Amino acid sequence: SSSSRDEALRDKRARILSRGLPKQKPIEGVKQVVVLASGKGGVGKSTTAVNVALALAANDSTKEVGLLDVDIYGPSIPKMMNLKGNPELTPKNLMRPLKNYGVACMSMGFLVEETAPVVWRGLMVMSAVEKLLRQVDWGQLDYLVVDMPPGTGDVQLSVSQNIPIAGAVIISTPQDVALLDARKGAEMFRKVHVPVLGLVQNMSVFQCPKCKHETHIFGADGVRDLAKTLGLDILGDIPLHVNIRETCDSGQPVVISQPQSDAVSLQL
């Protein structure tokens, strides 16, 4: 009957809720985890994550830095970090990260063909995330920068609830449509008790290379206004600059290839 089905569903729900959240377990050898996230795709999150990881390594040569790409469907880190190939396995059957520019990297992009789509349902995606979190030999890292997929779904919740995170950084353009989702991202981290370190305003202004006229293509100061509303800091204000795009596309991120440029000083 309908009432007995409802009762069975309530019992099942109560059993699930009684288990509580999964216990957080640190990633072996990793001291601090910082996640870079966005509510919406296409706001420059992966580009920022790559340059933040490289900047952390450049600012202090005594620190070991890793970069973990948990965007299962659209991994960008292999191309941006100019890395290809399959990870080697340790005697304990753990994957060894690939390394470039002094930063250890792991991504789904190392485990599938570059042009092959990942056509998976949720359970397979969560299994892949678990492998990326638990079956990688990072050695000893001071910082692990995690490039999250866009949105506030299963992957974000799984990462947030399974490992201790020092803080989250939200990336957004000043555009209203992006800001709506950025706010949801910030609120999600607050709900799962992950400190939000602040917001980064990306693609904030475009300067014509010929006449130097500045145009706010995606609007002006939207992320700054959102930060005030949420009581958060602005950690960076990055222009829409062709060098930032070109250097990441070529696998030579701007922090490495043009360390003295104005674009770099805004990201450090």
PDB file of C-alpha atoms in Angstrom:
ATOM      1  CA  SER A   1       0.000   0.000   0.000  1.00  0.00           C
ATOM      2  CA  SER A   2       0.926   3.645  -0.337  1.00  0.00           C
ATOM      3  CA  SER A   3       1.267   4.162   3.437  1.00  0.00           C
ATOM      4  CA  SER A   4       3.602   1.178   3.853  1.00  0.00           C
ATOM      5  CA  ARG A   5       5.783   2.410   0.973  1.00  0.00           C
ATOM      6  CA  ASP A   6       5.940   5.864   2.569  1.00  0.00           C
ATOM      7  CA  GLU A   7       6.892   4.305   5.895  1.00  0.00           C
ATOM      8  CA  ALA A   8       9.642   2.220   4.264  1.00  0.00           C
ATOM      9  CA  LEU A   9      11.031   5.333   2.576  1.00  0.00           C
ATOM     10  CA  ARG A  10      11.015   7.230   5.875  1.00  0.00           C
ATOM     11  CA  ASP A  11      12.861   4.367   7.581  1.00  0.00           C
ATOM     12  CA  LYS A  12      15.451   4.257   4.816  1.00  0.00           C
ATOM     13  CA  ARG A  13      15.939   8.026   4.989  1.00  0.00           C
ATOM     14  CA  ALA A  14      16.318   7.881   8.776  1.00  0.00           C
ATOM     15  CA  ARG A  15      18.972   5.134   8.460  1.00  0.00           C
ATOM     16  CA  ILE A  16      20.929   7.183   5.918  1.00  0.00           C
ATOM     17  CA  LEU A  17      20.757  10.352   8.028  1.00  0.00           C
ATOM     18  CA  SER A  18      21.803   8.459  11.149  1.00  0.00           C
ATOM     19  CA  ARG A  19      25.105   7.578   9.503  1.00  0.00           C
ATOM     20  CA  GLY A  20      26.003  11.277   9.418  1.00  0.00           C
ATOM     21  CA  LEU A  21      28.629  12.815   7.175  1.00  0.00           C
ATOM     22  CA  PRO A  22      31.693  10.804   6.153  1.00  0.00           C
ATOM     23  CA  LYS A  23      34.678  11.195   8.444  1.00  0.00           C
ATOM     24  CA  GLN A  24      37.281  13.520   7.037  1.00  0.00           C
ATOM     25  CA  LYS A  25      40.631  11.861   6.494  1.00  0.00           C
ATOM     26  CA  PRO A  26      43.721  13.853   5.488  1.00  0.00           C
ATOM     27  CA  ILE A  27      45.521  13.026   2.258  1.00  0.00           C
ATOM     28  CA  GLU A  28      48.742  11.330   3.285  1.00  0.00           C
ATOM     29  CA  GLY A  29      51.740  13.647   3.092  1.00  0.00           C
ATOM     30  CA  VAL A  30      49.677  16.791   2.362  1.00  0.00           C
ATOM     31  CA  LYS A  31      49.775  19.622   4.918  1.00  0.00           C
ATOM     32  CA  GLN A  32      47.292  22.142   3.464  1.00  0.00           C
ATOM     33  CA  VAL A  33      44.550  21.782   0.852  1.00  0.00           C
ATOM     34  CA  VAL A  34      43.167  24.848  -0.930  1.00  0.00           C
ATOM     35  CA  VAL A  35      40.301  24.433  -3.395  1.00  0.00           C
ATOM     36  CA  LEU A  36      39.568  26.820  -6.275  1.00  0.00           C
ATOM     37  CA  ALA A  37      35.949  26.756  -7.323  1.00  0.00           C
ATOM     38  CA  SER A  38      33.333  28.572  -9.351  1.00  0.00           C
ATOM     39  CA  GLY A  39      29.606  28.327  -9.665  1.00  0.00           C
ATOM     40  CA  LYS A  40      29.741  28.615 -13.449  1.00  0.00           C
ATOM     41  CA  GLY A  41      32.103  27.254 -16.083  1.00  0.00           C
ATOM     42  CA  GLY A  42      34.153  29.464 -18.365  1.00  0.00           C
ATOM     43  CA  VAL A  43      35.172  32.053 -15.774  1.00  0.00           C
ATOM     44  CA  GLY A  44      38.881  31.164 -15.805  1.00  0.00           C
ATOM     45  CA  LYS A  45      38.970  28.907 -12.748  1.00  0.00           C
ATOM     46  CA  SER A  46      41.479  26.376 -14.098  1.00  0.00           C
ATOM     47  CA  THR A  47      43.722  29.124 -15.477  1.00  0.00           C
ATOM     48  CA  THR A  48      43.714  30.770 -12.054  1.00  0.00           C
ATOM     49  CA  ALA A  49      44.312  27.458 -10.256  1.00  0.00           C
ATOM     50  CA  VAL A  50      47.363  26.709 -12.416  1.00  0.00           C
ATOM     51  CA  ASN A  51      48.869  30.142 -11.883  1.00  0.00           C
ATOM     52  CA  VAL A  52      48.133  30.105  -8.132  1.00  0.00           C
ATOM     53  CA  ALA A  53      49.913  26.745  -7.768  1.00  0.00           C
ATOM     54  CA  LEU A  54      52.893  28.028  -9.748  1.00  0.00           C
ATOM     55  CA  ALA A  55      52.920  31.287  -7.779  1.00  0.00           C
ATOM     56  CA  LEU A  56      52.973  29.392  -4.459  1.00  0.00           C
ATOM     57  CA  ALA A  57      55.986  27.422  -5.679  1.00  0.00           C
ATOM     58  CA  ALA A  58      57.705  30.535  -7.060  1.00  0.00           C
ATOM     59  CA  ASN A  59      57.179  32.596  -3.911  1.00  0.00           C
ATOM     60  CA  ASP A  60      58.974  30.072  -1.690  1.00  0.00           C
ATOM     61  CA  SER A  61      61.306  27.517  -3.247  1.00  0.00           C
ATOM     62  CA  THR A  62      61.364  25.539   0.021  1.00  0.00           C
ATOM     63  CA  LYS A  63      57.661  24.683  -0.344  1.00  0.00           C
ATOM     64  CA  GLU A  64      56.419  21.639  -2.240  1.00  0.00           C
ATOM     65  CA  VAL A  65      53.233  22.267  -4.226  1.00  0.00           C
ATOM     66  CA  GLY A  66      50.789  19.913  -5.924  1.00  0.00           C
ATOM     67  CA  LEU A  67      47.880  20.504  -8.288  1.00  0.00           C
ATOM     68  CA  LEU A  68      44.890  18.164  -8.363  1.00  0.00           C
ATOM     69  CA  ASP A  69      42.322  18.408 -11.165  1.00  0.00           C
ATOM     70  CA  VAL A  70      39.004  16.858 -10.071  1.00  0.00           C
ATOM     71  CA  ASP A  71      37.067  18.038 -13.126  1.00  0.00           C
ATOM     72  CA  ILE A  72      36.288  14.561 -14.444  1.00  0.00           C
ATOM     73  CA  TYR A  73      34.382  15.583 -17.576  1.00  0.00           C
ATOM     74  CA  GLY A  74      36.555  18.495 -18.698  1.00  0.00           C
ATOM     75  CA  PRO A  75      40.103  18.221 -17.320  1.00  0.00           C
ATOM     76  CA  SER A  76      42.237  21.216 -18.356  1.00  0.00           C
ATOM     77  CA  ILE A  77      45.355  20.835 -16.231  1.00  0.00           C
ATOM     78  CA  PRO A  78      47.300  18.468 -18.561  1.00  0.00           C
ATOM     79  CA  LYS A  79      47.228  20.969 -21.437  1.00  0.00           C
ATOM     80  CA  MET A  80      47.857  24.024 -19.279  1.00  0.00           C
ATOM     81  CA  MET A  81      50.786  22.378 -17.479  1.00  0.00           C
ATOM     82  CA  ASN A  82      52.151  20.848 -20.731  1.00  0.00           C
ATOM     83  CA  LEU A  83      51.948  17.291 -19.430  1.00  0.00           C
ATOM     84  CA  LYS A  84      51.065  14.039 -21.212  1.00  0.00           C
ATOM     85  CA  GLY A  85      51.250  10.349 -20.443  1.00  0.00           C
ATOM     86  CA  ASN A  86      50.037   7.845 -17.899  1.00  0.00           C
ATOM     87  CA  PRO A  87      51.139   7.972 -14.258  1.00  0.00           C
ATOM     88  CA  GLU A  88      53.576   5.322 -13.085  1.00  0.00           C
ATOM     89  CA  LEU A  89      52.515   3.056 -10.233  1.00  0.00           C
ATOM     90  CA  THR A  90      54.394   2.633  -6.965  1.00  0.00           C
ATOM     91  CA  PRO A  91      54.940  -0.805  -5.378  1.00  0.00           C
ATOM     92  CA  LYS A  92      51.863   0.005  -3.236  1.00  0.00           C
ATOM     93  CA  ASN A  93      49.817   0.481  -6.429  1.00  0.00           C
ATOM     94  CA  LEU A  94      49.529   4.246  -5.972  1.00  0.00           C
ATOM     95  CA  MET A  95      49.753   6.633  -8.920  1.00  0.00           C
ATOM     96  CA  ARG A  96      52.778   8.922  -9.123  1.00  0.00           C
ATOM     97  CA  PRO A  97      51.858  12.483 -10.169  1.00  0.00           C
ATOM     98  CA  LEU A  98      53.361  13.930 -13.325  1.00  0.00           C
ATOM     99  CA  LYS A  99      55.541  16.968 -12.707  1.00  0.00           C
ATOM    100  CA  ASN A 100      56.371  20.176 -14.566  1.00  0.00           C
ATOM    101  CA  TYR A 101      57.655  23.593 -13.477  1.00  0.00           C
ATOM    102  CA  GLY A 102      58.302  22.061 -10.049  1.00  0.00           C
ATOM    103  CA  VAL A 103      54.603  21.294  -9.412  1.00  0.00           C
ATOM    104  CA  ALA A 104      53.276  17.729  -9.063  1.00  0.00           C
ATOM    105  CA  CYS A 105      50.015  17.240 -11.020  1.00  0.00           C
ATOM    106  CA  MET A 106      47.268  14.639 -11.145  1.00  0.00           C
ATOM    107  CA  SER A 107      44.242  14.720 -13.436  1.00  0.00           C
ATOM    108  CA  MET A 108      41.666  12.492 -15.065  1.00  0.00           C
ATOM    109  CA  GLY A 109      43.230  13.750 -18.287  1.00  0.00           C
ATOM    110  CA  PHE A 110      46.254  11.499 -17.625  1.00  0.00           C
ATOM    111  CA  LEU A 111      44.045   8.414 -17.428  1.00  0.00           C
ATOM    112  CA  VAL A 112      41.985   8.751 -20.629  1.00  0.00           C
ATOM    113  CA  GLU A 113      42.753   9.664 -24.237  1.00  0.00           C
ATOM    114  CA  GLU A 114      42.949  13.410 -24.802  1.00  0.00           C
ATOM    115  CA  THR A 115      40.035  13.476 -27.257  1.00  0.00           C
ATOM    116  CA  ALA A 116      37.950  10.761 -25.559  1.00  0.00           C
ATOM    117  CA  PRO A 117      34.784  11.972 -23.810  1.00  0.00           C
ATOM    118  CA  VAL A 118      34.131  10.664 -20.294  1.00  0.00           C
ATOM    119  CA  VAL A 119      30.584   9.323 -20.656  1.00  0.00           C
ATOM    120  CA  TRP A 120      29.954   8.183 -17.101  1.00  0.00           C
ATOM    121  CA  ARG A 121      27.104   8.169 -14.640  1.00  0.00           C
ATOM    122  CA  GLY A 122      27.414   9.512 -11.104  1.00  0.00           C
ATOM    123  CA  LEU A 123      28.717   6.379  -9.371  1.00  0.00           C
ATOM    124  CA  MET A 124      31.615   6.004 -11.810  1.00  0.00           C
ATOM    125  CA  VAL A 125      32.474   9.683 -11.431  1.00  0.00           C
ATOM    126  CA  MET A 126      32.509   9.368  -7.636  1.00  0.00           C
ATOM    127  CA  SER A 127      34.732   6.285  -7.903  1.00  0.00           C
ATOM    128  CA  ALA A 128      37.176   8.277 -10.056  1.00  0.00           C
ATOM    129  CA  VAL A 129      37.192  11.148  -7.543  1.00  0.00           C
ATOM    130  CA  GLU A 130      37.906   8.693  -4.739  1.00  0.00           C
ATOM    131  CA  LYS A 131      40.881   7.319  -6.687  1.00  0.00           C
ATOM    132  CA  LEU A 132      42.235  10.826  -7.327  1.00  0.00           C
ATOM    133  CA  LEU A 133      41.921  11.640  -3.625  1.00  0.00           C
ATOM    134  CA  ARG A 134      43.182   8.395  -2.112  1.00  0.00           C
ATOM    135  CA  GLN A 135      45.300   6.526  -4.659  1.00  0.00           C
ATOM    136  CA  VAL A 136      47.975   9.118  -5.479  1.00  0.00           C
ATOM    137  CA  ASP A 137      51.450   9.172  -3.945  1.00  0.00           C
ATOM    138  CA  TRP A 138      52.042  12.906  -3.432  1.00  0.00           C
ATOM    139  CA  GLY A 139      55.165  12.437  -1.349  1.00  0.00           C
ATOM    140  CA  GLN A 140      55.376  15.409   1.030  1.00  0.00           C
ATOM    141  CA  LEU A 141      53.433  18.524   0.000  1.00  0.00           C
ATOM    142  CA  ASP A 142      53.082  21.844   1.787  1.00  0.00           C
ATOM    143  CA  TYR A 143      50.166  22.869  -0.433  1.00  0.00           C
ATOM    144  CA  LEU A 144      47.763  20.947  -2.636  1.00  0.00           C
ATOM    145  CA  VAL A 145      45.732  23.218  -4.932  1.00  0.00           C
ATOM    146  CA  VAL A 146      42.513  21.527  -6.062  1.00  0.00           C
ATOM    147  CA  ASP A 147      40.854  22.636  -9.303  1.00  0.00           C
ATOM    148  CA  MET A 148      37.157  21.875  -8.779  1.00  0.00           C
ATOM    149  CA  PRO A 149      34.612  21.399 -11.555  1.00  0.00           C
ATOM    150  CA  PRO A 150      32.013  24.163 -11.886  1.00  0.00           C
ATOM    151  CA  GLY A 151      28.809  23.919  -9.883  1.00  0.00           C
ATOM    152  CA  THR A 152      27.760  22.606  -6.470  1.00  0.00           C
ATOM    153  CA  GLY A 153      27.163  18.917  -7.105  1.00  0.00           C
ATOM    154  CA  ASP A 154      28.380  15.497  -6.025  1.00  0.00           C
ATOM    155  CA  VAL A 155      32.085  16.079  -6.714  1.00  0.00           C
ATOM    156  CA  GLN A 156      32.248  19.304  -4.723  1.00  0.00           C
ATOM    157  CA  LEU A 157      30.381  17.752  -1.793  1.00  0.00           C
ATOM    158  CA  SER A 158      32.504  14.594  -1.856  1.00  0.00           C
ATOM    159  CA  VAL A 159      35.789  16.519  -1.830  1.00  0.00           C
ATOM    160  CA  SER A 160      34.567  18.926   0.860  1.00  0.00           C
ATOM    161  CA  GLN A 161      33.286  16.188   3.156  1.00  0.00           C
ATOM    162  CA  ASN A 162      36.070  13.624   2.749  1.00  0.00           C
ATOM    163  CA  ILE A 163      39.257  15.659   3.237  1.00  0.00           C
ATOM    164  CA  PRO A 164      40.138  18.555   5.551  1.00  0.00           C
ATOM    165  CA  ILE A 165      40.315  21.779   3.525  1.00  0.00           C
ATOM    166  CA  ALA A 166      42.188  24.853   4.726  1.00  0.00           C
ATOM    167  CA  GLY A 167      40.040  27.115   2.583  1.00  0.00           C
ATOM    168  CA  ALA A 168      38.173  27.730  -0.667  1.00  0.00           C
ATOM    169  CA  VAL A 169      38.690  30.491  -3.226  1.00  0.00           C
ATOM    170  CA  ILE A 170      35.761  31.427  -5.469  1.00  0.00           C
ATOM    171  CA  ILE A 171      36.516  32.629  -9.012  1.00  0.00           C
ATOM    172  CA  SER A 172      33.983  34.690 -10.967  1.00  0.00           C
ATOM    173  CA  THR A 173      33.679  37.267 -13.696  1.00  0.00           C
ATOM    174  CA  PRO A 174      31.771  40.466 -12.822  1.00  0.00           C
ATOM    175  CA  GLN A 175      28.842  39.358 -15.003  1.00  0.00           C
ATOM    176  CA  ASP A 176      25.507  39.047 -13.165  1.00  0.00           C
ATOM    177  CA  VAL A 177      24.843  35.531 -14.488  1.00  0.00           C
ATOM    178  CA  ALA A 178      28.222  34.316 -13.170  1.00  0.00           C
ATOM    179  CA  LEU A 179      27.755  36.101  -9.840  1.00  0.00           C
ATOM    180  CA  LEU A 180      24.488  34.260  -9.157  1.00  0.00           C
ATOM    181  CA  ASP A 181      26.329  30.933  -9.314  1.00  0.00           C
ATOM    182  CA  ALA A 182      29.422  32.227  -7.509  1.00  0.00           C
ATOM    183  CA  ARG A 183      27.236  33.126  -4.548  1.00  0.00           C
ATOM    184  CA  LYS A 184      25.778  29.602  -4.519  1.00  0.00           C
ATOM    185  CA  GLY A 185      29.317  28.210  -4.509  1.00  0.00           C
ATOM    186  CA  ALA A 186      30.307  30.341  -1.522  1.00  0.00           C
ATOM    187  CA  GLU A 187      27.165  29.359   0.365  1.00  0.00           C
ATOM    188  CA  MET A 188      27.769  25.656  -0.359  1.00  0.00           C
ATOM    189  CA  PHE A 189      31.216  25.781   1.232  1.00  0.00           C
ATOM    190  CA  ARG A 190      29.790  27.536   4.267  1.00  0.00           C
ATOM    191  CA  LYS A 191      27.175  24.802   4.640  1.00  0.00           C
ATOM    192  CA  VAL A 192      29.839  22.093   4.683  1.00  0.00           C
ATOM    193  CA  HIS A 193      32.020  24.167   7.058  1.00  0.00           C
ATOM    194  CA  VAL A 194      34.828  24.935   4.614  1.00  0.00           C
ATOM    195  CA  PRO A 195      36.268  28.434   5.202  1.00  0.00           C
ATOM    196  CA  VAL A 196      35.901  30.714   2.176  1.00  0.00           C
ATOM    197  CA  LEU A 197      39.189  32.623   1.929  1.00  0.00           C
ATOM    198  CA  GLY A 198      37.785  35.147  -0.527  1.00  0.00           C
ATOM    199  CA  LEU A 199      36.815  35.883  -4.110  1.00  0.00           C
ATOM    200  CA  VAL A 200      38.831  36.526  -7.250  1.00  0.00           C
ATOM    201  CA  GLN A 201      37.399  38.870  -9.878  1.00  0.00           C
ATOM    202  CA  ASN A 202      38.549  37.549 -13.242  1.00  0.00           C
ATOM    203  CA  MET A 203      38.311  39.136 -16.701  1.00  0.00           C
ATOM    204  CA  SER A 204      37.477  42.400 -14.958  1.00  0.00           C
ATOM    205  CA  VAL A 205      38.560  44.805 -17.697  1.00  0.00           C
ATOM    206  CA  PHE A 206      39.897  44.690 -21.252  1.00  0.00           C
ATOM    207  CA  GLN A 207      42.481  47.242 -22.353  1.00  0.00           C
ATOM    208  CA  CYS A 208      42.849  47.827 -26.087  1.00  0.00           C
ATOM    209  CA  PRO A 209      46.508  47.103 -26.962  1.00  0.00           C
ATOM    210  CA  LYS A 210      46.523  49.967 -29.499  1.00  0.00           C
ATOM    211  CA  CYS A 211      44.666  52.884 -27.924  1.00  0.00           C
ATOM    212  CA  LYS A 212      44.749  51.678 -24.271  1.00  0.00           C
ATOM    213  CA  HIS A 213      41.030  52.362 -23.879  1.00  0.00           C
ATOM    214  CA  GLU A 214      39.531  50.193 -21.129  1.00  0.00           C
ATOM    215  CA  THR A 215      36.241  48.330 -21.592  1.00  0.00           C
ATOM    216  CA  HIS A 216      34.405  46.394 -18.862  1.00  0.00           C
ATOM    217  CA  ILE A 217      33.137  43.634 -21.149  1.00  0.00           C
ATOM    218  CA  PHE A 218      31.582  41.579 -18.325  1.00  0.00           C
ATOM    219  CA  GLY A 219      30.554  44.524 -16.158  1.00  0.00           C
ATOM    220  CA  ALA A 220      32.445  46.455 -13.500  1.00  0.00           C
ATOM    221  CA  ASP A 221      33.056  45.516  -9.857  1.00  0.00           C
ATOM    222  CA  GLY A 222      30.339  42.857  -9.635  1.00  0.00           C
ATOM    223  CA  VAL A 223      32.589  40.490  -7.663  1.00  0.00           C
ATOM    224  CA  ARG A 224      33.658  43.313  -5.344  1.00  0.00           C
ATOM    225  CA  ASP A 225      30.002  44.049  -4.599  1.00  0.00           C
ATOM    226  CA  LEU A 226      29.303  40.358  -3.976  1.00  0.00           C
ATOM    227  CA  ALA A 227      32.297  40.128  -1.628  1.00  0.00           C
ATOM    228  CA  LYS A 228      30.905  43.031   0.419  1.00  0.00           C
ATOM    229  CA  THR A 229      27.491  41.378   0.570  1.00  0.00           C
ATOM    230  CA  LEU A 230      28.991  38.096   1.791  1.00  0.00           C
ATOM    231  CA  GLY A 231      31.524  39.737   4.106  1.00  0.00           C
ATOM    232  CA  LEU A 232      34.456  38.254   2.186  1.00  0.00           C
ATOM    233  CA  ASP A 233      37.784  39.595   0.925  1.00  0.00           C
ATOM    234  CA  ILE A 234      38.758  40.260  -2.692  1.00  0.00           C
ATOM    235  CA  LEU A 235      41.962  38.273  -3.242  1.00  0.00           C
ATOM    236  CA  GLY A 236      42.696  39.402  -6.789  1.00  0.00           C
ATOM    237  CA  ASP A 237      41.410  41.449  -9.701  1.00  0.00           C
ATOM    238  CA  ILE A 238      42.612  39.990 -12.995  1.00  0.00           C
ATOM    239  CA  PRO A 239      42.115  41.705 -16.382  1.00  0.00           C
ATOM    240  CA  LEU A 240      40.975  40.018 -19.576  1.00  0.00           C
ATOM    241  CA  HIS A 241      44.459  39.772 -21.053  1.00  0.00           C
ATOM    242  CA  VAL A 242      45.460  37.867 -24.183  1.00  0.00           C
ATOM    243  CA  ASN A 243      48.800  36.823 -22.630  1.00  0.00           C
ATOM    244  CA  ILE A 244      47.065  34.950 -19.810  1.00  0.00           C
ATOM    245  CA  ARG A 245      44.998  32.970 -22.316  1.00  0.00           C
ATOM    246  CA  GLU A 246      47.779  32.327 -24.820  1.00  0.00           C
ATOM    247  CA  THR A 247      50.340  31.175 -22.256  1.00  0.00           C
ATOM    248  CA  CYS A 248      47.969  28.657 -20.666  1.00  0.00           C
ATOM    249  CA  ASP A 249      46.866  27.341 -24.064  1.00  0.00           C
ATOM    250  CA  SER A 250      50.515  26.775 -24.979  1.00  0.00           C
ATOM    251  CA  GLY A 251      51.312  24.989 -21.709  1.00  0.00           C
ATOM    252  CA  GLN A 252      53.540  27.813 -20.471  1.00  0.00           C
ATOM    253  CA  PRO A 253      51.421  29.649 -17.858  1.00  0.00           C
ATOM    254  CA  VAL A 254      52.078  33.351 -17.461  1.00  0.00           C
ATOM    255  CA  VAL A 255      53.559  32.986 -13.957  1.00  0.00           C
ATOM    256  CA  ILE A 256      56.334  30.870 -15.498  1.00  0.00           C
ATOM    257  CA  SER A 257      56.743  32.384 -18.965  1.00  0.00           C
ATOM    258  CA  GLN A 258      56.228  36.074 -18.136  1.00  0.00           C
ATOM    259  CA  PRO A 259      56.901  36.433 -14.396  1.00  0.00           C
ATOM    260  CA  GLN A 260      57.517  40.206 -14.622  1.00  0.00           C
ATOM    261  CA  SER A 261      54.296  41.054 -16.448  1.00  0.00           C
ATOM    262  CA  ASP A 262      51.501  43.148 -14.912  1.00  0.00           C
ATOM    263  CA  ALA A 263      49.107  40.199 -15.234  1.00  0.00           C
ATOM    264  CA  VAL A 264      51.296  38.149 -12.880  1.00  0.00           C
ATOM    265  CA  SER A 265      51.510  40.827 -10.188  1.00  0.00           C
ATOM    266  CA  LEU A 266      47.714  40.852 -10.050  1.00  0.00           C
ATOM    267  CA  GLN A 267      47.573  37.077  -9.489  1.00  0.00           C
ATOM    268  CA  LEU A 268      50.226  36.784  -6.775  1.00  0.00           C
TER     269      LEU A 268
END
